[in-house]
PDB file of C-alpha atoms and ligand atoms in Angstrom:
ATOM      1  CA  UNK A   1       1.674  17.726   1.530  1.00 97.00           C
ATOM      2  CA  UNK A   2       2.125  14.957   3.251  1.00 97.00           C
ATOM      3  CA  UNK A   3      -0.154  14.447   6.457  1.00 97.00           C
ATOM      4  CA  UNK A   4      -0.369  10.831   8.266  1.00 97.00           C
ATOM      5  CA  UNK A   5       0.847   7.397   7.985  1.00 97.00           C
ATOM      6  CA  UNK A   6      -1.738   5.424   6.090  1.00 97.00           C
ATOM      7  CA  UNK A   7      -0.540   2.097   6.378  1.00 97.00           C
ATOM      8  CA  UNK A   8       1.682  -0.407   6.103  1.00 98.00           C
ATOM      9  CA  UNK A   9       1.778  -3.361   3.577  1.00 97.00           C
ATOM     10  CA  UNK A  10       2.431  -6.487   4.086  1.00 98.00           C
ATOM     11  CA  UNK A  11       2.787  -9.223   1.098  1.00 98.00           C
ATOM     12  CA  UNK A  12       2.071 -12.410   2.410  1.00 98.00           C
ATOM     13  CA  UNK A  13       1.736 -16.171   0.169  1.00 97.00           C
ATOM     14  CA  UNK A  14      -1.255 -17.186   2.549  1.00 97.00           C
ATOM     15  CA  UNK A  15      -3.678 -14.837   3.604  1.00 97.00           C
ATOM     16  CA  UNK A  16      -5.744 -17.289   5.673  1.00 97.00           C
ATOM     17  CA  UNK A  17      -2.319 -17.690   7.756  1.00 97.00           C
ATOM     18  CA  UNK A  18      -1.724 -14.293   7.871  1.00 98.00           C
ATOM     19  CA  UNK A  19      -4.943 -13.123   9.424  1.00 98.00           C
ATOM     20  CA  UNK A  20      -4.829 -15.641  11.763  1.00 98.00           C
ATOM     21  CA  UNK A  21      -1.458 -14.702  12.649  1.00 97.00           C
ATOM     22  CA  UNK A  22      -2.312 -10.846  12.886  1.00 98.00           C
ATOM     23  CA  UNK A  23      -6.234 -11.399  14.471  1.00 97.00           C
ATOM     24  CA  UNK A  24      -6.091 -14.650  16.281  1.00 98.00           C
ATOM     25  CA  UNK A  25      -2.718 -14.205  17.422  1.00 98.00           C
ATOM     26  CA  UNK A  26      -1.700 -10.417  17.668  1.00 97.00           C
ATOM     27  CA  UNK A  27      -5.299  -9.131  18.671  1.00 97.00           C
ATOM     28  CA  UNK A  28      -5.969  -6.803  15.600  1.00 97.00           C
ATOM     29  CA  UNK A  29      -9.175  -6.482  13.948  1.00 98.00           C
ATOM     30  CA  UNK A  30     -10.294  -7.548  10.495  1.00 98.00           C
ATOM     31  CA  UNK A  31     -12.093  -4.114   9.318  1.00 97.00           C
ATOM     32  CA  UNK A  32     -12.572  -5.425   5.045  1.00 96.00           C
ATOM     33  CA  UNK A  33     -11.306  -6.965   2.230  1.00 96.00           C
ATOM     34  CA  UNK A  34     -10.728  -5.641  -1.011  1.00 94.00           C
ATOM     35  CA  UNK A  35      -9.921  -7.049  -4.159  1.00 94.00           C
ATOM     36  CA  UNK A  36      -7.926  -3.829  -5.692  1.00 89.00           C
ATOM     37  CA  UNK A  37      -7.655  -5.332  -9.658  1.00 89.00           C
ATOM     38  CA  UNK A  38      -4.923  -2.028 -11.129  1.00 84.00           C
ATOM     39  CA  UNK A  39      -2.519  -3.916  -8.281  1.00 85.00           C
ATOM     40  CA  UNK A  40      -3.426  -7.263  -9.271  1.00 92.00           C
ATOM     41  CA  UNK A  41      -4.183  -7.962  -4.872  1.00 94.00           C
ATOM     42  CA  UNK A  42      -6.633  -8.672  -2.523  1.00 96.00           C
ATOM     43  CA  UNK A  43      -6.021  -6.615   0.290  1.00 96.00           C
ATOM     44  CA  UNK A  44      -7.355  -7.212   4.305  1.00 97.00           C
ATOM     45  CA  UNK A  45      -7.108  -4.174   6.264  1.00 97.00           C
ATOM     46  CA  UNK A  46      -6.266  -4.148   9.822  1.00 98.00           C
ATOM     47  CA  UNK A  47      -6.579  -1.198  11.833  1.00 97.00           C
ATOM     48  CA  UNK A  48      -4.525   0.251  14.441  1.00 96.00           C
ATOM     49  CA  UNK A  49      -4.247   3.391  16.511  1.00 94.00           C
ATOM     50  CA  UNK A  50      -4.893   5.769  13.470  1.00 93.00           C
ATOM     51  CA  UNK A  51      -3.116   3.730  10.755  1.00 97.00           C
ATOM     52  CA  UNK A  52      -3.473   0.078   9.470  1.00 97.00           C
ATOM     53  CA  UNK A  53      -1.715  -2.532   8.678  1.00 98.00           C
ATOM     54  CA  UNK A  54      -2.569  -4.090   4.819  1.00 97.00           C
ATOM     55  CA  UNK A  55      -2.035  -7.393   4.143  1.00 98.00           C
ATOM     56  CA  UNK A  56      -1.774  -7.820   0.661  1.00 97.00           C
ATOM     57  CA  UNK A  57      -1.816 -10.737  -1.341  1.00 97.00           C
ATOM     58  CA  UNK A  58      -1.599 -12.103  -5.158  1.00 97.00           C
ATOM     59  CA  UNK A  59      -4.986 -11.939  -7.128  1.00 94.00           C
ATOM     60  CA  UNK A  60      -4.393 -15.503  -9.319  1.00 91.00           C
ATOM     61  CA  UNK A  61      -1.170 -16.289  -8.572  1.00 91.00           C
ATOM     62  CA  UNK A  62       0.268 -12.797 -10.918  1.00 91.00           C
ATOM     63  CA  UNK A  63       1.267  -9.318 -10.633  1.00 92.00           C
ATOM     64  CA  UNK A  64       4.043  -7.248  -8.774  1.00 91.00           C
ATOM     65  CA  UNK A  65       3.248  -8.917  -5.601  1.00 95.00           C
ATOM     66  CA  UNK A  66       3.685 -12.324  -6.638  1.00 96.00           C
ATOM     67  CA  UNK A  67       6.631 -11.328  -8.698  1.00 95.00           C
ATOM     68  CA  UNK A  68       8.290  -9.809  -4.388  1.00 94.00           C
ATOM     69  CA  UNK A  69       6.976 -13.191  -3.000  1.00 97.00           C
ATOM     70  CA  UNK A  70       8.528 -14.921  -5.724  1.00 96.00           C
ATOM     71  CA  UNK A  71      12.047 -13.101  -4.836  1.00 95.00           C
ATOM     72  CA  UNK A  72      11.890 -12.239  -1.155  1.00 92.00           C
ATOM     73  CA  UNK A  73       8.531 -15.340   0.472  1.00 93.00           C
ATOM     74  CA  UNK A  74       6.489 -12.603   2.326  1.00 95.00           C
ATOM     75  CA  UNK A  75       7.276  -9.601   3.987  1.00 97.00           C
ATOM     76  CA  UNK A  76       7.454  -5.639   4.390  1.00 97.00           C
ATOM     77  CA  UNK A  77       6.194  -4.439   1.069  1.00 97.00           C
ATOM     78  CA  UNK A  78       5.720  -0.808   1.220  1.00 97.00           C
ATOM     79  CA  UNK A  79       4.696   1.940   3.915  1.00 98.00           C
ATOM     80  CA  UNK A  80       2.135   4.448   2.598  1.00 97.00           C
ATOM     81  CA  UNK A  81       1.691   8.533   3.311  1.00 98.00           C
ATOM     82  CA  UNK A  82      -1.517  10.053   2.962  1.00 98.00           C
ATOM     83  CA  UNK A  83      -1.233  13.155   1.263  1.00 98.00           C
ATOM     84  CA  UNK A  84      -3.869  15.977   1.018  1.00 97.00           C
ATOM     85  CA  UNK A  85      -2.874  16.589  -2.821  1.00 98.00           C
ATOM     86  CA  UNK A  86      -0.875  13.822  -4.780  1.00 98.00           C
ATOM     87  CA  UNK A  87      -0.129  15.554  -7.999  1.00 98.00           C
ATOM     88  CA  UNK A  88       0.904  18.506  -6.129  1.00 98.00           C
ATOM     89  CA  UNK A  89       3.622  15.876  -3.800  1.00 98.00           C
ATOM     90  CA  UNK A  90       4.719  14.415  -7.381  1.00 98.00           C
ATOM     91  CA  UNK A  91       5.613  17.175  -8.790  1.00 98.00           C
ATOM     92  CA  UNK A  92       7.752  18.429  -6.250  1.00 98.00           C
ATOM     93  CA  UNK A  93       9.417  14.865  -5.398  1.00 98.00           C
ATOM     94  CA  UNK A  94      10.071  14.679  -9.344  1.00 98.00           C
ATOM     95  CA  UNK A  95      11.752  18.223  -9.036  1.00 98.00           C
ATOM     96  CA  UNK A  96      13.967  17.002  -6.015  1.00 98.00           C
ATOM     97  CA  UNK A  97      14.701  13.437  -8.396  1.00 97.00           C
ATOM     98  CA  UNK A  98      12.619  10.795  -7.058  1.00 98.00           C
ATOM     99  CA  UNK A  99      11.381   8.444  -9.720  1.00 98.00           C
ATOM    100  CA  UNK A 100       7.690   6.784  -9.907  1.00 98.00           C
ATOM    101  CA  UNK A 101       6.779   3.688 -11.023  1.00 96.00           C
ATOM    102  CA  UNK A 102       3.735   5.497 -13.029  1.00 95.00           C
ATOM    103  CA  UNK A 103       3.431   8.947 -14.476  1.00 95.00           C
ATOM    104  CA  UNK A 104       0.254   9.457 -12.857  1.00 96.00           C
ATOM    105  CA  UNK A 105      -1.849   8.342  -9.767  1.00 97.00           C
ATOM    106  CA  UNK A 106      -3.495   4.858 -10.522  1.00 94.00           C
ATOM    107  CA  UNK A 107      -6.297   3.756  -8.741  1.00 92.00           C
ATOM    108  CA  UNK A 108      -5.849   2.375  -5.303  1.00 89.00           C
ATOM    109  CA  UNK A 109      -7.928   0.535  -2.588  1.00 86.00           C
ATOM    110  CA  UNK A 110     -11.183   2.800  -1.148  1.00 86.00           C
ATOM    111  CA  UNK A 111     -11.380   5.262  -3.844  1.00 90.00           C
ATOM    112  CA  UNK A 112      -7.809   6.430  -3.435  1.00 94.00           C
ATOM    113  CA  UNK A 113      -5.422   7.853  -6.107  1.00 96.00           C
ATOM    114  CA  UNK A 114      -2.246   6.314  -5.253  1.00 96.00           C
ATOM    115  CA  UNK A 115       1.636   6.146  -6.425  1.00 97.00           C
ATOM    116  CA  UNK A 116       4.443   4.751  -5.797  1.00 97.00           C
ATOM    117  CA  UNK A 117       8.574   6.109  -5.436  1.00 98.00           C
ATOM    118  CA  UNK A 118      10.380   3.473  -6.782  1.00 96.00           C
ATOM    119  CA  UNK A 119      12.544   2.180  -3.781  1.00 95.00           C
ATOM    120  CA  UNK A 120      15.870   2.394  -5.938  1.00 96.00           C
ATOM    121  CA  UNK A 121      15.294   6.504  -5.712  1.00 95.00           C
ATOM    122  CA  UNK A 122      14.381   5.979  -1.821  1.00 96.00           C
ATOM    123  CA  UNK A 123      17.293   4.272  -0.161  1.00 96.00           C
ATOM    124  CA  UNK A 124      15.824   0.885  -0.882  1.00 95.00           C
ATOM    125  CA  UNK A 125      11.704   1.424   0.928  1.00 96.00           C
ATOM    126  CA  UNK A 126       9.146   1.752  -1.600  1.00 96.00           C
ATOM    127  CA  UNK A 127       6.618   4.539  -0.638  1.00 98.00           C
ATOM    128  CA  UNK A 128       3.705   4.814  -1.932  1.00 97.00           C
ATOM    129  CA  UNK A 129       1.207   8.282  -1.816  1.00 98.00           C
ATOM    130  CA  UNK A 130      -2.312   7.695  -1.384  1.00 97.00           C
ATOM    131  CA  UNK A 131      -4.962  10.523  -1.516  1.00 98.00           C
ATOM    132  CA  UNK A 132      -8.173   9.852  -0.374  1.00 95.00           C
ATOM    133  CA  UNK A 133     -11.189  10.797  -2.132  1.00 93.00           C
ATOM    134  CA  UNK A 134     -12.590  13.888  -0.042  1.00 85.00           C
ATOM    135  CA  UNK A 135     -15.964  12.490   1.449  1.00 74.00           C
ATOM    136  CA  UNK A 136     -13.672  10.005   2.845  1.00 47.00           C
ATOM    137  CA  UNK A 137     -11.015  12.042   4.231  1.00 48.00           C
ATOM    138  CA  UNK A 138      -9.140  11.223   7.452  1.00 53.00           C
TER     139      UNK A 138
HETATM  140 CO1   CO B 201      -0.573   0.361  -0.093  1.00 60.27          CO
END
């Protein structure tokens, strides 16, 4: 099931720029960085009022995000659902025809299992589920 907004993405080409723009400028806080190697990103997290956003960025210039910032420059990447039980929200979203861009949850940043609807099954967003290991839980 799915339970809270977890955050919001962001792919940006200059991190430095963006976290000035979002913490300098905007008046969020920088809570971590993460370098999250299965996505090929290094992600800053910025919390707000029971979400975050997630700034995500290209680990050596390759991977899916470099591949959007190559098509689109930065922008909204993907929003992301927590969900109490991922396999369990996969299997029914397969059963109503969503697609995923993996058959099974891949690791994501803190400990999360994490996967992603492919956008062109989604009316053009991509979503991504993210369970949280259970020490951790929100
Ligand atoms: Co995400």
């Amino acid at each position: 099931m799915i339970t809270r907004l977890d955050h919001i993405a962001i792919a940006v080409p200059d991190l430095q720029a963006a976290l000035k723009r979002f913490c300098d400028d905007l008046g969020l806080s920088l809570a971590g960085q993460e370098d999250v190697l299965p996505a090929q990103t290094r992600t800053a997290f910025l919390p707000v009022e029971g979400t975050r956003i997630e700034l995500i960025h290209p680990l050596k210039g390759q991977g899916p995000v470099q591949g959007f910032l190559d098509k689109r420059g930065g922008g909204l990447h993907h929003i992301c659902f927590e969900s109490d039980d991922i396999l369990a929200d996969m299997e029914r979203l397969k059963g109503l025809g969503y697609r995923f861009l993996s058959d099974a949850p891949t690791p994501g940043a803190h400990g999360t299992k994490v996967a992603f609807i492919h956008p062109k099954s989604a009316g053009g967003v991509l979503i991504e589920l993210a369970e949280h290991p259970p020490a951790q839980g929100h």
